[in-house]
mmCIF file of C-alpha atoms in Angstrom:
data_model
loop_
_atom_site.group_PDB
_atom_site.id
_atom_site.type_symbol
_atom_site.label_atom_id
_atom_site.label_comp_id
_atom_site.label_asym_id
_atom_site.label_seq_id
_atom_site.Cartn_x
_atom_site.Cartn_y
_atom_site.Cartn_z
ATOM 1 C CA MET R 1 13.362 -33.191 19.671
ATOM 2 C CA ILE R 2 10.912 -31.222 21.400
ATOM 3 C CA ASN R 3 14.142 -29.658 23.383
ATOM 4 C CA GLN R 4 15.807 -28.232 20.447
ATOM 5 C CA ASP R 5 12.518 -26.949 19.252
ATOM 6 C CA LYS R 6 11.681 -25.095 22.737
ATOM 7 C CA LYS R 7 15.508 -24.156 21.639
ATOM 8 C CA LYS R 8 14.804 -22.965 17.984
ATOM 9 C CA THR R 9 11.544 -21.323 19.211
ATOM 10 C CA GLN R 10 14.002 -19.253 21.445
ATOM 11 C CA GLU R 11 16.341 -17.885 18.715
ATOM 12 C CA LEU R 12 12.791 -16.939 16.838
ATOM 13 C CA GLN R 13 11.467 -15.287 19.435
ATOM 14 C CA ASN R 14 15.033 -13.418 19.692
ATOM 15 C CA SER R 15 14.744 -12.763 15.585
ATOM 16 C CA GLU R 16 10.845 -11.620 16.373
ATOM 17 C CA LEU R 17 12.526 -8.550 18.489
ATOM 18 C CA GLN R 18 15.105 -8.064 15.785
ATOM 19 C CA ASP R 19 11.970 -7.644 13.941
ATOM 20 C CA ILE R 20 9.823 -5.007 15.623
ATOM 21 C CA ASP R 21 13.468 -2.317 15.823
ATOM 22 C CA LYS R 22 13.342 -2.746 11.551
ATOM 23 C CA HIS R 23 9.498 -2.222 11.831
ATOM 24 C CA THR R 24 10.320 0.238 13.785
ATOM 25 C CA GLU R 25 13.114 1.875 10.934
ATOM 26 C CA ASP R 26 10.686 0.600 8.070
ATOM 27 C CA PHE R 27 7.781 3.627 9.416
ATOM 28 C CA LYS R 28 10.868 6.403 9.690
ATOM 29 C CA THR R 29 11.664 5.806 6.489
ATOM 30 C CA ALA R 30 8.398 5.411 5.456
ATOM 31 C CA GLU R 31 7.637 9.057 7.864
ATOM 32 C CA ARG R 32 11.093 9.966 5.819
ATOM 33 C CA TRP R 33 9.416 10.410 2.154
ATOM 34 C CA ALA R 34 6.000 11.192 2.734
ATOM 35 C CA VAL R 35 7.861 14.712 3.765
ATOM 36 C CA ILE R 36 10.016 14.333 0.928
ATOM 37 C CA GLY R 37 6.551 14.481 -0.848
ATOM 38 C CA ILE R 38 5.396 17.455 0.622
ATOM 39 C CA VAL R 39 8.867 18.982 0.279
ATOM 40 C CA GLY R 40 9.448 17.897 -3.144
ATOM 41 C CA ASN R 41 5.430 18.878 -3.624
ATOM 42 C CA ILE R 42 5.547 22.598 -2.190
ATOM 43 C CA ILE R 43 9.049 23.433 -4.628
ATOM 44 C CA LEU R 44 7.082 22.432 -7.528
ATOM 45 C CA THR R 45 3.540 24.252 -6.136
ATOM 46 C CA ALA R 46 5.531 27.136 -6.646
ATOM 47 C CA PHE R 47 7.971 26.475 -9.622
ATOM 48 C CA LYS R 48 4.465 25.818 -12.076
ATOM 49 C CA ALA R 49 2.235 28.788 -10.220
ATOM 50 C CA PHE R 50 5.554 31.176 -11.501
ATOM 51 C CA ALA R 51 6.151 29.836 -14.516
ATOM 52 C CA GLY R 52 2.316 29.599 -15.988
ATOM 53 C CA ILE R 53 2.014 33.289 -14.899
ATOM 54 C CA VAL R 54 5.383 34.614 -16.372
ATOM 55 C CA GLY R 55 4.933 32.324 -19.479
ATOM 56 C CA GLY R 56 1.226 33.309 -19.940
ATOM 57 C CA SER R 57 -0.203 29.186 -19.193
ATOM 58 C CA SER R 58 -3.148 28.526 -17.525
ATOM 59 C CA ALA R 59 -2.153 24.731 -18.048
ATOM 60 C CA MET R 60 0.504 25.255 -16.936
ATOM 61 C CA VAL R 61 -1.268 27.186 -13.970
ATOM 62 C CA ALA R 62 -4.130 24.777 -14.180
ATOM 63 C CA ASP R 63 -1.050 22.211 -13.468
ATOM 64 C CA ALA R 64 0.272 24.093 -10.189
ATOM 65 C CA MET R 65 -3.271 23.994 -8.623
ATOM 66 C CA HIS R 66 -2.765 19.964 -9.078
ATOM 67 C CA SER R 67 0.891 19.843 -7.454
ATOM 68 C CA ALA R 68 -0.871 22.161 -5.009
ATOM 69 C CA SER R 69 -3.216 19.060 -4.245
ATOM 70 C CA ASP R 70 -0.433 16.437 -3.955
ATOM 71 C CA ILE R 71 0.501 18.565 -0.934
ATOM 72 C CA ALA R 72 -1.902 17.383 0.941
ATOM 73 C CA ALA R 73 -2.253 13.664 -0.026
ATOM 74 C CA SER R 74 1.216 13.426 1.538
ATOM 75 C CA ALA R 75 0.285 15.105 4.273
ATOM 76 C CA VAL R 76 -2.497 13.201 4.895
ATOM 77 C CA VAL R 77 0.513 9.729 4.545
ATOM 78 C CA TYR R 78 2.583 11.372 6.676
ATOM 79 C CA ILE R 79 -0.461 11.922 9.196
ATOM 80 C CA SER R 80 -1.356 8.284 8.717
ATOM 81 C CA LEU R 81 2.362 7.202 9.285
ATOM 82 C CA LYS R 82 2.198 8.316 12.422
ATOM 83 C CA ILE R 83 -0.938 7.121 13.626
ATOM 84 C CA ALA R 84 -0.088 3.473 12.091
ATOM 85 C CA LYS R 85 3.377 3.000 14.178
ATOM 86 C CA LYS R 86 1.343 3.678 17.247
ATOM 87 C CA PRO R 87 0.767 0.206 19.347
ATOM 88 C CA ALA R 88 -1.606 -2.080 19.771
ATOM 89 C CA ASP R 89 -4.356 -0.493 22.751
ATOM 90 C CA GLU R 90 -7.337 -1.432 25.023
ATOM 91 C CA ASP R 91 -8.914 0.329 22.216
ATOM 92 C CA HIS R 92 -6.986 -0.459 19.217
ATOM 93 C CA PRO R 93 -6.121 -4.810 20.404
ATOM 94 C CA TYR R 94 -4.761 -5.371 16.790
ATOM 95 C CA GLY R 95 -2.637 -1.413 16.232
ATOM 96 C CA HIS R 96 -3.559 1.022 14.575
ATOM 97 C CA GLY R 97 -2.274 -0.453 10.665
ATOM 98 C CA LYS R 98 -6.268 -0.135 9.653
ATOM 99 C CA ALA R 99 -5.058 4.176 9.251
ATOM 100 C CA GLU R 100 -2.397 3.117 5.778
ATOM 101 C CA ALA R 101 -5.259 1.954 3.987
ATOM 102 C CA ILE R 102 -7.942 4.887 5.340
ATOM 103 C CA SER R 103 -4.917 7.420 4.131
ATOM 104 C CA SER R 104 -4.441 5.360 0.676
ATOM 105 C CA ALA R 105 -8.214 5.938 0.041
ATOM 106 C CA ILE R 106 -8.095 9.221 0.784
ATOM 107 C CA VAL R 107 -5.427 9.677 -1.734
ATOM 108 C CA GLY R 108 -7.180 7.557 -4.327
ATOM 109 C CA LEU R 109 -9.693 9.995 -3.763
ATOM 110 C CA MET R 110 -8.320 13.345 -4.487
ATOM 111 C CA LEU R 111 -7.256 11.415 -8.061
ATOM 112 C CA VAL R 112 -10.642 10.030 -8.735
ATOM 113 C CA ALA R 113 -11.434 14.119 -7.643
ATOM 114 C CA ALA R 114 -8.041 15.496 -9.817
ATOM 115 C CA GLY R 115 -9.688 13.324 -13.325
ATOM 116 C CA PHE R 116 -12.032 14.753 -12.817
ATOM 117 C CA GLY R 117 -11.158 18.141 -12.158
ATOM 118 C CA ILE R 118 -8.886 17.640 -15.534
ATOM 119 C CA ILE R 119 -11.572 16.722 -17.690
ATOM 120 C CA LYS R 120 -13.459 18.921 -17.093
ATOM 121 C CA THR R 121 -10.790 21.757 -17.827
ATOM 122 C CA ALA R 122 -10.575 19.673 -21.051
ATOM 123 C CA TYR R 123 -14.023 20.400 -21.520
ATOM 124 C CA GLY R 124 -14.733 24.809 -20.826
ATOM 125 C CA THR R 125 -11.311 24.840 -23.029
ATOM 126 C CA ILE R 126 -12.354 22.964 -26.384
ATOM 127 C CA SER R 127 -16.319 24.516 -25.785
ATOM 128 C CA SER R 128 -14.895 28.389 -25.532
ATOM 129 C CA GLY R 129 -13.077 27.617 -28.183
ATOM 130 C CA SER R 130 -10.246 30.057 -26.085
ATOM 131 C CA THR R 131 -6.625 29.914 -27.580
ATOM 132 C CA GLN R 132 -3.457 31.342 -26.352
ATOM 133 C CA THR R 133 -0.195 31.046 -26.921
ATOM 134 C CA PRO R 134 2.417 30.460 -23.916
ATOM 135 C CA GLY R 135 6.193 31.124 -23.608
ATOM 136 C CA ILE R 136 8.632 28.970 -23.973
ATOM 137 C CA VAL R 137 9.678 28.982 -20.432
ATOM 138 C CA ALA R 138 6.643 27.177 -19.503
ATOM 139 C CA LEU R 139 7.216 24.828 -21.475
ATOM 140 C CA TYR R 140 10.442 24.239 -19.789
ATOM 141 C CA ALA R 141 8.647 23.851 -16.511
ATOM 142 C CA ALA R 142 6.030 21.621 -18.375
ATOM 143 C CA VAL R 143 9.792 19.587 -18.670
ATOM 144 C CA ILE R 144 11.249 19.805 -15.023
ATOM 145 C CA SER R 145 8.217 18.690 -14.052
ATOM 146 C CA ILE R 146 7.419 15.639 -16.041
ATOM 147 C CA VAL R 147 11.223 14.440 -14.678
ATOM 148 C CA SER R 148 11.567 15.600 -11.371
ATOM 149 C CA LYS R 149 7.505 14.045 -10.215
ATOM 150 C CA GLU R 150 9.146 10.820 -12.416
ATOM 151 C CA ALA R 151 11.910 10.198 -10.548
ATOM 152 C CA MET R 152 9.874 10.801 -7.098
ATOM 153 C CA TYR R 153 7.360 8.605 -8.159
ATOM 154 C CA ARG R 154 9.616 5.775 -9.056
ATOM 155 C CA LEU R 155 11.695 6.753 -5.245
ATOM 156 C CA THR R 156 8.788 6.588 -3.651
ATOM 157 C CA TYR R 157 7.480 3.383 -5.620
ATOM 158 C CA LYS R 158 10.364 1.053 -4.129
ATOM 159 C CA VAL R 159 9.988 2.189 -1.349
ATOM 160 C CA GLY R 160 6.841 1.122 -0.520
ATOM 161 C CA LYS R 161 7.487 -1.672 -1.767
ATOM 162 C CA ARG R 162 10.198 -2.698 0.186
ATOM 163 C CA ILE R 163 9.039 -1.290 3.678
ATOM 164 C CA ASN R 164 5.501 -3.233 2.194
ATOM 165 C CA SER R 165 2.924 0.215 3.161
ATOM 166 C CA PRO R 166 0.064 0.853 1.023
ATOM 167 C CA SER R 167 0.142 4.524 2.042
ATOM 168 C CA THR R 168 3.160 5.179 0.312
ATOM 169 C CA ILE R 169 3.095 3.594 -2.168
ATOM 170 C CA ALA R 170 -0.415 5.586 -2.279
ATOM 171 C CA ASN R 171 2.068 8.741 -2.416
ATOM 172 C CA ALA R 172 3.830 6.860 -4.794
ATOM 173 C CA MET R 173 1.338 6.412 -7.906
ATOM 174 C CA ASP R 174 -0.207 10.448 -6.983
ATOM 175 C CA HIS R 175 3.462 11.021 -7.710
ATOM 176 C CA ARG R 176 3.057 9.555 -10.744
ATOM 177 C CA SER R 177 -0.389 11.023 -11.807
ATOM 178 C CA ASP R 178 1.424 15.002 -11.315
ATOM 179 C CA ALA R 179 3.855 13.402 -13.609
ATOM 180 C CA PHE R 180 1.264 12.768 -16.347
ATOM 181 C CA SER R 181 -0.325 15.471 -15.488
ATOM 182 C CA SER R 182 2.524 17.535 -16.783
ATOM 183 C CA ILE R 183 2.795 15.776 -20.271
ATOM 184 C CA ALA R 184 -0.678 16.564 -20.844
ATOM 185 C CA THR R 185 0.844 20.057 -19.646
ATOM 186 C CA PHE R 186 3.852 20.036 -22.091
ATOM 187 C CA ILE R 187 1.976 18.406 -24.993
ATOM 188 C CA GLY R 188 -0.334 21.431 -24.507
ATOM 189 C CA ILE R 189 1.288 24.196 -24.371
ATOM 190 C CA GLY R 190 3.483 22.607 -27.632
ATOM 191 C CA GLY R 191 0.112 22.120 -29.322
ATOM 192 C CA ALA R 192 -0.052 25.972 -28.863
ATOM 193 C CA ILE R 193 2.898 27.048 -29.568
ATOM 194 C CA LEU R 194 3.084 24.945 -33.295
ATOM 195 C CA GLY R 195 -0.411 26.117 -33.754
ATOM 196 C CA TYR R 196 -2.269 23.133 -32.618
ATOM 197 C CA PRO R 197 -3.970 25.282 -29.209
ATOM 198 C CA ILE R 198 -6.350 21.651 -29.141
ATOM 199 C CA MET R 199 -4.142 19.073 -28.002
ATOM 200 C CA ASP R 200 -3.856 20.906 -24.178
ATOM 201 C CA PRO R 201 -7.296 19.782 -23.978
ATOM 202 C CA ILE R 202 -7.565 16.981 -25.370
ATOM 203 C CA ALA R 203 -4.506 15.468 -24.392
ATOM 204 C CA GLY R 204 -5.805 16.814 -21.019
ATOM 205 C CA GLY R 205 -9.197 14.544 -21.617
ATOM 206 C CA LEU R 206 -6.963 11.265 -22.510
ATOM 207 C CA VAL R 207 -4.532 11.198 -19.152
ATOM 208 C CA ALA R 208 -7.499 12.054 -16.896
ATOM 209 C CA LEU R 209 -8.939 8.837 -17.829
ATOM 210 C CA PHE R 210 -5.514 7.046 -16.347
ATOM 211 C CA ILE R 211 -4.957 8.645 -13.465
ATOM 212 C CA LEU R 212 -9.131 8.112 -12.532
ATOM 213 C CA LYS R 213 -7.727 4.200 -13.157
ATOM 214 C CA MET R 214 -5.653 4.735 -10.996
ATOM 215 C CA GLY R 215 -7.053 6.211 -8.180
ATOM 216 C CA TYR R 216 -10.215 3.227 -9.228
ATOM 217 C CA ASP R 217 -6.853 0.573 -8.418
ATOM 218 C CA ILE R 218 -5.821 1.994 -5.089
ATOM 219 C CA ILE R 219 -9.313 2.895 -2.777
ATOM 220 C CA LYS R 220 -10.659 -0.646 -4.703
ATOM 221 C CA ASP R 221 -7.129 -1.823 -3.031
ATOM 222 C CA ALA R 222 -7.551 0.176 0.265
ATOM 223 C CA ILE R 223 -10.902 -0.857 0.462
ATOM 224 C CA ASN R 224 -10.455 -4.733 0.165
ATOM 225 C CA GLN R 225 -7.827 -3.968 3.332
ATOM 226 C CA ILE R 226 -10.092 -2.335 5.438
ATOM 227 C CA MET R 227 -12.744 -5.699 4.571
ATOM 228 C CA ASP R 228 -9.845 -7.712 5.476
ATOM 229 C CA LYS R 229 -9.779 -9.680 2.050
ATOM 230 C CA SER R 230 -7.335 -12.328 2.190
ATOM 231 C CA VAL R 231 -3.118 -12.311 1.268
ATOM 232 C CA GLU R 232 -1.717 -13.978 -1.875
ATOM 233 C CA GLN R 233 -2.517 -17.803 -2.719
ATOM 234 C CA GLU R 234 1.484 -18.128 -2.027
ATOM 235 C CA ILE R 235 1.186 -17.150 1.675
ATOM 236 C CA LEU R 236 -1.212 -18.749 3.174
ATOM 237 C CA CYS R 237 0.714 -21.766 1.354
ATOM 238 C CA LYS R 238 3.708 -20.570 2.778
ATOM 239 C CA ILE R 239 2.145 -21.158 6.613
ATOM 240 C CA LYS R 240 0.715 -24.251 5.335
ATOM 241 C CA GLU R 241 4.083 -25.470 4.929
ATOM 242 C CA VAL R 242 6.373 -24.361 7.248
ATOM 243 C CA VAL R 243 3.734 -25.724 10.478
ATOM 244 C CA ILE R 244 2.359 -29.211 9.121
ATOM 245 C CA ASN R 245 6.094 -29.396 9.085
ATOM 246 C CA THR R 246 6.242 -28.690 12.634
ATOM 247 C CA HIS R 247 6.892 -31.241 15.474
ATOM 248 C CA GLY R 248 4.030 -33.053 16.822
ATOM 249 C CA VAL R 249 1.318 -30.490 14.101
ATOM 250 C CA ARG R 250 -0.669 -33.339 12.270
ATOM 251 C CA ASP R 251 -2.526 -31.558 10.547
ATOM 252 C CA VAL R 252 -3.149 -27.089 9.749
ATOM 253 C CA HIS R 253 -6.684 -26.289 8.902
ATOM 254 C CA ASP R 254 -8.613 -23.147 8.956
ATOM 255 C CA ILE R 255 -5.693 -20.731 8.436
ATOM 256 C CA ARG R 256 -7.095 -16.689 7.869
ATOM 257 C CA VAL R 257 -4.598 -13.863 6.901
ATOM 258 C CA ARG R 258 -5.182 -10.287 7.038
ATOM 259 C CA GLN R 259 -3.365 -7.391 6.850
ATOM 260 C CA SER R 260 -3.215 -3.874 9.178
ATOM 261 C CA GLY R 261 -1.000 -1.671 7.363
ATOM 262 C CA PRO R 262 2.914 -2.872 6.198
ATOM 263 C CA PHE R 263 1.852 -6.065 8.846
ATOM 264 C CA TYR R 264 0.575 -9.998 8.258
ATOM 265 C CA LEU R 265 -1.470 -10.778 11.810
ATOM 266 C CA VAL R 266 -2.194 -14.886 11.457
ATOM 267 C CA ASP R 267 -5.050 -16.820 13.103
ATOM 268 C CA PHE R 268 -4.863 -20.959 12.156
ATOM 269 C CA ASP R 269 -5.789 -24.272 13.601
ATOM 270 C CA ILE R 270 -3.572 -27.485 13.989
ATOM 271 C CA CYS R 271 -4.397 -31.229 14.887
ATOM 272 C CA VAL R 272 -1.912 -32.983 17.780
ATOM 273 C CA ASP R 273 -2.380 -35.825 19.441
ATOM 274 C CA ARG R 274 -4.564 -36.015 22.406
ATOM 275 C CA ASN R 275 -3.086 -38.675 24.990
ATOM 276 C CA ILE R 276 0.107 -35.794 25.339
ATOM 277 C CA SER R 277 0.154 -33.270 28.453
ATOM 278 C CA ILE R 278 -1.000 -29.571 28.076
ATOM 279 C CA ALA R 279 1.770 -28.154 28.656
ATOM 280 C CA GLU R 280 3.702 -29.990 25.297
ATOM 281 C CA ALA R 281 1.129 -29.113 23.261
ATOM 282 C CA HIS R 282 1.862 -25.412 24.714
ATOM 283 C CA ASP R 283 4.993 -27.048 23.544
ATOM 284 C CA ILE R 284 3.934 -27.413 19.395
ATOM 285 C CA CYS R 285 2.021 -24.218 19.516
ATOM 286 C CA ASP R 286 4.568 -21.821 20.513
ATOM 287 C CA ILE R 287 6.682 -24.005 18.017
ATOM 288 C CA ALA R 288 4.155 -23.441 14.986
ATOM 289 C CA ARG R 289 3.721 -20.142 15.691
ATOM 290 C CA SER R 290 7.919 -18.836 15.897
ATOM 291 C CA ASN R 291 8.000 -20.725 12.875
ATOM 292 C CA VAL R 292 5.548 -19.421 11.002
ATOM 293 C CA PHE R 293 7.425 -15.305 12.361
ATOM 294 C CA GLY R 294 10.660 -17.134 11.283
ATOM 295 C CA ALA R 295 9.653 -17.776 7.479
ATOM 296 C CA LEU R 296 7.802 -14.443 6.426
ATOM 297 C CA ASP R 297 8.844 -10.920 6.455
ATOM 298 C CA LYS R 298 6.145 -8.726 8.477
ATOM 299 C CA VAL R 299 4.181 -10.861 9.743
ATOM 300 C CA HIS R 300 2.833 -8.880 12.827
ATOM 301 C CA GLU R 301 0.856 -11.578 15.381
ATOM 302 C CA VAL R 302 0.318 -15.196 15.261
ATOM 303 C CA ARG R 303 -3.215 -16.080 17.151
ATOM 304 C CA VAL R 304 -3.014 -20.501 16.716
ATOM 305 C CA HIS R 305 -5.778 -22.436 18.322
ATOM 306 C CA VAL R 306 -4.854 -26.596 18.830
ATOM 307 C CA ASP R 307 -7.656 -29.067 17.982
ATOM 308 C CA PRO R 308 -6.829 -32.750 20.380
ATOM 309 C CA MET R 309 -7.397 -35.876 18.479
ATOM 310 C CA ASN R 310 -6.902 -39.604 18.093
ATOM 311 C CA LYS R 311 -5.871 -41.175 14.184
ATOM 312 C CA GLU R 312 -9.410 -41.843 13.556
ATOM 313 C CA GLU R 313 -11.171 -38.146 15.087
ATOM 314 C CA HIS R 314 -8.260 -37.382 12.671
ATOM 315 C CA LYS R 315 -9.473 -38.552 9.309
ATOM 316 C CA THR R 316 -13.016 -38.216 9.844
ATOM 317 C CA ILE R 317 -12.404 -33.892 10.694
ATOM 318 C CA LEU R 318 -10.373 -34.346 7.969
ATOM 319 C CA GLY R 319 -12.773 -35.445 5.558
ATOM 320 C CA ASN R 320 -15.855 -33.131 6.858
ATOM 321 C CA TRP R 321 -12.944 -29.400 6.036
ATOM 322 C CA LYS R 322 -12.802 -30.932 3.132
ATOM 323 C CA LYS R 323 -16.572 -30.833 1.986
ATOM 324 C CA ARG R 324 -16.738 -26.674 3.537
ATOM 325 C CA LYS R 325 -16.610 -24.157 0.357
ATOM 326 C CA GLU R 326 -15.494 -21.564 2.446
ATOM 327 C CA LEU R 327 -11.849 -21.081 1.245
ATOM 328 C CA ARG R 328 -9.755 -23.510 3.656
ATOM 329 C CA VAL R 329 -6.071 -24.538 3.197
#
């Protein structure tokens, strides 16, 4: 049975090498979409600024400034991906994946700043009572901005979810915030053309609240990653299932999983018969480790601790584990 499992382990180890190549390609994909975001935002910033000036729309000019901030956000994401894909070294033995969480937090802070900026502008417009009737070109520009930014959001978000990249997902949410900002601009310009300029700051304020919530959610998720919050219960249960079904494993406990960029770092303890040899225990450990790699995508590292015990010890210790207040799966 052990020999068969060894063969399976070798096959899974070969699969791990293929996964490394896939992870490398995922990083390249994320980098490409970050560059697409930078280029797209540069084009939109120039287009909006031109339309705002020609159309006499201060709202469109302000929207152009929002797109300009998105250039910085996409650049932050691109830099973080370059850092995150670096292999582990002496100073960073667990790799550089946390760079993605840090960049996500920065993007979230940018969104919060943009939200407060829109609120400030809206308040200033209402307080001053200024009125301005922009040209129709500004309205068309707002429509183009909404469509293009929503498309960028959908495509980038799809890629981010597929490769499990927090920074790419945060960048996608930044695209959506710009789309909603352009919706407010469209309403404001349309309202001004129809003789209701007050619609601009009101719509802007409502969109700002949505952007603030979006920024808060991104920051919260990023902090959870940095603080090594445990992953979903579904992942923990899956690990328990594949490990407990490994030949020679009597029990598994203290399963811990944390996320580092798009990857998962896993460690757990297994119980084996204390009467087997060290070599046999090591083989069981390797098989359990390989089974986890085979069962879950995006697993970057698995560490296993072996607890030798007999049946009576197993019953006693198992009872103690169940009494612990900490999360144990």
